[in-house]
Every structure is written in C-alpha cells, then in structure tokens.
Short mmCIF file of C-alpha atoms in Angstrom, two decimals:
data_model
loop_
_atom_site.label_atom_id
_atom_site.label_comp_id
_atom_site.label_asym_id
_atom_site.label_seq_id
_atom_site.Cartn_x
_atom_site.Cartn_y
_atom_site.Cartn_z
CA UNK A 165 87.23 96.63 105.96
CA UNK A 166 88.02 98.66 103.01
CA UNK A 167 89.45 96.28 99.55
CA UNK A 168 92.80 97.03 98.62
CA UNK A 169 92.82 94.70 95.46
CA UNK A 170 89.58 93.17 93.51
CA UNK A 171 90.97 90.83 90.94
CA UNK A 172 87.95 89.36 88.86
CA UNK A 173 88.04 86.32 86.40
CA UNK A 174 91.85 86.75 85.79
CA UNK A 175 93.18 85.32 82.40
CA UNK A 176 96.55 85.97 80.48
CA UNK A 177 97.12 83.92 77.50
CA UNK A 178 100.87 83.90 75.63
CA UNK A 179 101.15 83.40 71.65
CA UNK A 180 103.17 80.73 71.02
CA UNK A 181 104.50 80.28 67.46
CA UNK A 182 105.36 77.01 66.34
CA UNK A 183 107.92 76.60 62.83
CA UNK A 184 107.73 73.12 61.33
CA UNK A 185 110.69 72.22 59.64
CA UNK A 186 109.75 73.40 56.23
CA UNK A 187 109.98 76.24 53.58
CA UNK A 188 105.87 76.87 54.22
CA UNK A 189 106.52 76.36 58.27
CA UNK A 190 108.76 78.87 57.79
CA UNK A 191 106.76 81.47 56.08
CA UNK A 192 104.05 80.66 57.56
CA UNK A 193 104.27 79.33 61.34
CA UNK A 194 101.26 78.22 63.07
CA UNK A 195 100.64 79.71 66.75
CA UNK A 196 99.00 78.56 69.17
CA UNK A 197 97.62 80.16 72.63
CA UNK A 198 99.15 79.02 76.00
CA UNK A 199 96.98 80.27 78.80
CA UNK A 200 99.64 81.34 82.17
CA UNK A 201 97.05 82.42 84.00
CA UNK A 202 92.97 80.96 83.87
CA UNK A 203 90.56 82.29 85.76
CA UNK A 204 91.45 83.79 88.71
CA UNK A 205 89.79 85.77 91.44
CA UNK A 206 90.25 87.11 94.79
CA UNK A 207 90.20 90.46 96.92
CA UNK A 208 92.74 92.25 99.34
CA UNK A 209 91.83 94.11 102.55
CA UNK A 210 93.50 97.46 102.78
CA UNK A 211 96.72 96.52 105.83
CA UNK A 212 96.20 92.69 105.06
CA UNK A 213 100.16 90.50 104.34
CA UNK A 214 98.54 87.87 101.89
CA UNK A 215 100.69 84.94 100.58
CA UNK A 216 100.18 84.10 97.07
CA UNK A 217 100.92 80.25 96.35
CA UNK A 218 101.48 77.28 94.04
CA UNK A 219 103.60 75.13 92.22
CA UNK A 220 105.86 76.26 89.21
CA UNK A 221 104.08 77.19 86.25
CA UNK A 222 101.15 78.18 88.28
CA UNK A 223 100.97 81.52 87.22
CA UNK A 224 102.03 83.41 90.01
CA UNK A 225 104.65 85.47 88.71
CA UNK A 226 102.65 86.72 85.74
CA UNK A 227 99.42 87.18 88.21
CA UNK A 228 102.30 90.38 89.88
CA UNK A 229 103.35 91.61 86.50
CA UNK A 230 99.39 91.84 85.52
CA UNK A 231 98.82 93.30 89.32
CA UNK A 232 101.85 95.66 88.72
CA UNK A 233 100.32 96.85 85.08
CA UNK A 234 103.67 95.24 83.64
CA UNK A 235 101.52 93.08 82.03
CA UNK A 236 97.55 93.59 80.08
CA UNK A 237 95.21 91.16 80.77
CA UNK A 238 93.27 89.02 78.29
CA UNK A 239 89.98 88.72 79.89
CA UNK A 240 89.62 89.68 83.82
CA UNK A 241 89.29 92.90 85.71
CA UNK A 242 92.10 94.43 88.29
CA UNK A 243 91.15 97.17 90.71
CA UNK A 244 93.79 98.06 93.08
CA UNK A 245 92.28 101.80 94.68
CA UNK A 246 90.20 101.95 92.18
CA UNK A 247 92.67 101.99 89.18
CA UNK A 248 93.20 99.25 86.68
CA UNK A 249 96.57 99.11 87.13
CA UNK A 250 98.09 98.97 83.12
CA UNK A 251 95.47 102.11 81.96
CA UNK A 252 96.76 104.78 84.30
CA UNK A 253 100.39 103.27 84.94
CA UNK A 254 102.05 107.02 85.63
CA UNK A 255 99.41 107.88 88.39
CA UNK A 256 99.44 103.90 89.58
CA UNK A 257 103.32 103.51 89.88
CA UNK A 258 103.35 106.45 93.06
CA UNK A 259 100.63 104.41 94.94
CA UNK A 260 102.49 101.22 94.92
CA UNK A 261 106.03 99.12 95.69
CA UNK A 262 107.61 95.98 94.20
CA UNK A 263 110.34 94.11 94.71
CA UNK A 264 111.26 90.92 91.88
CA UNK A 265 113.90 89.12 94.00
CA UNK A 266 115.93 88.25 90.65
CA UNK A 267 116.02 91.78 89.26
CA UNK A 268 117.29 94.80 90.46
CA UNK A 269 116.09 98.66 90.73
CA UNK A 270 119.23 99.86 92.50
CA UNK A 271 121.79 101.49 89.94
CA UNK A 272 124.65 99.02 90.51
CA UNK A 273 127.59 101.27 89.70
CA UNK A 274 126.94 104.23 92.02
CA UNK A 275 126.55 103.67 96.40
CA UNK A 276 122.96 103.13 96.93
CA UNK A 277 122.16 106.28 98.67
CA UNK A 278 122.06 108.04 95.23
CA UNK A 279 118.83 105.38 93.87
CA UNK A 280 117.32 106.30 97.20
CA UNK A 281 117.83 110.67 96.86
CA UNK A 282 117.08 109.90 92.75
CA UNK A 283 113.66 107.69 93.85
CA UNK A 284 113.13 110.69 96.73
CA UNK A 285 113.11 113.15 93.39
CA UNK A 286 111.32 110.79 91.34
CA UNK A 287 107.81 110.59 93.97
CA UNK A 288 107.98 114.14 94.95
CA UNK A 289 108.72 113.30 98.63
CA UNK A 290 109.74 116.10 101.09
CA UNK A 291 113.11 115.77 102.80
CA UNK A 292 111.09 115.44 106.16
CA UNK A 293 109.46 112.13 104.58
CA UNK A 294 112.91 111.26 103.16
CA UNK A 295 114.67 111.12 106.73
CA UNK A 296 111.63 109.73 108.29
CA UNK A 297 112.18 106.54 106.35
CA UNK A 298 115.63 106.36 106.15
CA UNK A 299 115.86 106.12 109.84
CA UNK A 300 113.18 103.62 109.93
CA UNK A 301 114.85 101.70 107.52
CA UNK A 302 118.08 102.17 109.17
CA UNK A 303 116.40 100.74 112.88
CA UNK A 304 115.54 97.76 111.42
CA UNK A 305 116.85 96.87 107.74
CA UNK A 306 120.59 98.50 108.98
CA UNK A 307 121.25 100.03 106.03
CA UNK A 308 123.20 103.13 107.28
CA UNK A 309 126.25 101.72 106.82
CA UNK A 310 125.96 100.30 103.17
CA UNK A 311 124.53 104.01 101.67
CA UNK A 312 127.91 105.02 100.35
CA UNK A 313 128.75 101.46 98.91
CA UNK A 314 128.26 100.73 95.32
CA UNK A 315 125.57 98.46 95.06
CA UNK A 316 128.25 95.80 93.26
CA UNK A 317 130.01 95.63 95.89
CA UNK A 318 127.34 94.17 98.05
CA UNK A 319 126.33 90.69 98.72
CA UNK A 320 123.21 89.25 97.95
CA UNK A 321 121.73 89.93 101.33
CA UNK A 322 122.93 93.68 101.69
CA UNK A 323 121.68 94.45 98.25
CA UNK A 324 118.19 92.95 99.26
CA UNK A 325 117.70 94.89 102.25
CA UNK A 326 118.05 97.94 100.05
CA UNK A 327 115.75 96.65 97.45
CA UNK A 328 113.12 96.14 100.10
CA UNK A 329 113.70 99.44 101.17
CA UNK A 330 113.82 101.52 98.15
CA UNK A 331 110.43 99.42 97.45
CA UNK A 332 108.56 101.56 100.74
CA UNK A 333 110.93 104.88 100.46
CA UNK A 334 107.51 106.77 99.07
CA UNK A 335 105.08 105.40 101.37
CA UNK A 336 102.98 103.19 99.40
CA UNK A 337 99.56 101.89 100.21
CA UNK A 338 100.59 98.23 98.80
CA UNK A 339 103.86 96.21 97.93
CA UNK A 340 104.06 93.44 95.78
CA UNK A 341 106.98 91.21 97.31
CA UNK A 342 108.26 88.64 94.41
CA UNK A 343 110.75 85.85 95.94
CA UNK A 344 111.97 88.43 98.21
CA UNK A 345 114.42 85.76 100.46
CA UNK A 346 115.68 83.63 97.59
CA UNK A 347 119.03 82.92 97.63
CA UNK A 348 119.57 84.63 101.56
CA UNK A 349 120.78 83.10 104.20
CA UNK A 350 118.85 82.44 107.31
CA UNK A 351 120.39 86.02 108.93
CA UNK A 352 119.60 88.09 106.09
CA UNK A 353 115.81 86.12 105.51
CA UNK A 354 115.01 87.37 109.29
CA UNK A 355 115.94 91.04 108.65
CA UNK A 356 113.71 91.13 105.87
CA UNK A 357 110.62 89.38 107.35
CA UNK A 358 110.99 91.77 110.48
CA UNK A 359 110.98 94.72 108.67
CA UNK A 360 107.95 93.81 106.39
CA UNK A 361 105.79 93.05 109.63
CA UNK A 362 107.05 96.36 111.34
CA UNK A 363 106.40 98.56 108.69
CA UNK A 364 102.76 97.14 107.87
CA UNK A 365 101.98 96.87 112.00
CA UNK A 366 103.02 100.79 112.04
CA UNK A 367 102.23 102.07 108.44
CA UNK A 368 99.12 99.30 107.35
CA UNK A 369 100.99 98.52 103.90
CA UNK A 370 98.95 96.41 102.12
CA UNK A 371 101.90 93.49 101.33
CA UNK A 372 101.30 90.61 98.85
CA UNK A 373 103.94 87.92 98.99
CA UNK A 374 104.90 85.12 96.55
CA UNK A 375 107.53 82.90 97.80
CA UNK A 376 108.43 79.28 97.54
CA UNK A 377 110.15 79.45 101.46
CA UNK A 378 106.95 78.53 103.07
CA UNK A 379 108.95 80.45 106.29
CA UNK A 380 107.82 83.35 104.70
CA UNK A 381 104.51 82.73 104.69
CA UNK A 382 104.42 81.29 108.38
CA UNK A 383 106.03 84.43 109.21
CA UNK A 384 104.19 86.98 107.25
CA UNK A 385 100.85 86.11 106.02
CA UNK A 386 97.45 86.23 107.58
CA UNK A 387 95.91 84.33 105.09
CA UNK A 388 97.15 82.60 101.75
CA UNK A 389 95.77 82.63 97.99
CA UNK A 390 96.30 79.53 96.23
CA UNK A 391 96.85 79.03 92.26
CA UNK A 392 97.33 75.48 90.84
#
C-alpha cells in the first residue's frame, strides 16, 4: 500500500537556560540542550489507525506538534503526502485534522454550529460536502442537538464530540488524535471510538492516536508505534 507518513531519524532538541545565582549567571546564563525527541523513525499506510505509545516524557506529544508542522525539527525528515509538514504549512493544514484533547478549536462563546459554517468557509467546502458530514456526524457523534449551544455550556464529553468532528468536517486524508478520551466518561469514550472506526472503515482516514487509555488502542489501532 501507498505511505501516508515517512518519518526518518526524528530529533527535536529544547534550549534550556540555566541562571546561577550570581550577577555573571545573570548576564550571562549557560544553556544547555535537552533532546524531547531522539531518533525516531517509522512509516504510515494511507487508511491505517496507528497507536503511538510510551511513558511520560517520551516524546510523544512533541513527535504530533513536529507531525502537525507546529513544531521544526532539529535533525530528521517528515513526509506526510509528500510535504514536509512545517515548509508548506498553508497548503498542509487543508490535507489534515487534529484534535489536542486539552485545547480547544471551538470558539467557546458562540453555539458550535458557527466554528463548523466558519471552518466550512475556511477549507472551501461546498454546502453539498457541508451537509454530507454533518449528517454523518450527527448518525453517530449526535451532535444535532448541541449546534445551537454555546460551546461553554457543554460538558466535557459534548464539547469533545464536536472537537472530533470539526477535526474531519473538510475531509482530510489523516488525523492526528492527541488524548482524545481524557477526562470522558465511559459513555462519551465509546461515542468517540465508534465514530473514528466508522469514518476511517467508510472514508480510509489515515488516524494516528496517542493515548494513555490503552482502551483506545485495543479499540482503534491495527498496529502500535512505541517511543521510550
């Protein structure tokens, strides 16, 4: 099958400035490199739910920001389609989805329908496409009836459903799915992990998942990526 993702000899490394506790330490601090991410490799098949893995610190988290072109690398290549994701971010940001589980992308003082018309303008898609998804979304995320509620007004679980959503609204060929379940209960975990295998079964998403809910991964992922 076709890659998705190449990821060669991954490495991100932080500067870390250290002040001793003098008039010279303060002048002049003294950094020093702390390496987040050393090494790493691994490809994607185009349609393929892969579970990305390891303990805290591992690197995962800034392995998706680097993936996502949040983030330059140090050393390493990133093909995802073809592009290296942080040197043609404008053109790269229409061909894929994310979702961070601890931040938001819905406007949180307006009812969530207007972040999904305002994304519709935003990728160019025609109302046909619009409606297509919303009623897919609607089938199995049940969204319909929380599109005229403020997005404060939500709880965690009804606000995540949307997030997920909003993250496929333009048809992507790959979503990057950060901690999507934390902090749901066990109703609004299920929802979320049904949609995600529906909509890559009938659309062949390419989905890469970091999670510490190994449920997630049982449920989801074909295979898993490990970084220690």
């Amino acid at each position: 099958m076709e890659n998705n993702m190449v990821v060669k000899n991954l490495v991100k490394e932080f500067d870390i400035v250290k002040r001793e506790k003098s008039v010279r330490g303060f002048l002049k601090p003294r950094k020093t490199k702390f390496r987040a991410v050393d090494h790493v490799s691994f490809s994607i098949e185009k349609g393929e739910i892969v579970g990305l893995i390891g303990p805290n610190g591992a690197g995962k988290s800034t392995t998706i920001k680097m993936l996502t072109g949040i983030l330059t690398p140090t050393e390493g290549e990133i093909f995802v389609d073809g592009i290296a994701p942080w040197q043609k971010r404008k053109q790269y940001n229409k061909s894929i989805g994310v979702v961070f589980g601890q931040r938001s992308q819905l406007w949180w003082d307006l009812p969530v329908e207007d972040t999904f018309r305002l994304y519709k303008y935003v990728y160019n898609l025609t109302e046909q496409q619009y409606q297509d998804n919303m009623e897919l979304f609607h089938e199995v995320l049940k969204i319909g009836e929380l599109l005229r509620r403020p997005v404060r007004q939500m709880s965690l679980g009804q606000r995540m459903r949307c997030e997920v959503a909003v993250s496929f609204l333009h048809n992507p060929s790959i979503v990057f799915l950060d901690e999507p379940t934390i902090g749901l209960d066990v109703v609004a975990k299920d929802n979320i992990r049904k949609f995600v295998r529906e909509i890559n079964r009938e659309k062949k998403v390419t989905v890469l998942l970091t999670t510490h809910d190994m449920e997630d991964i049982d449920t989801l992922a074909g295979r898993i990526i490990i970084i220690d």
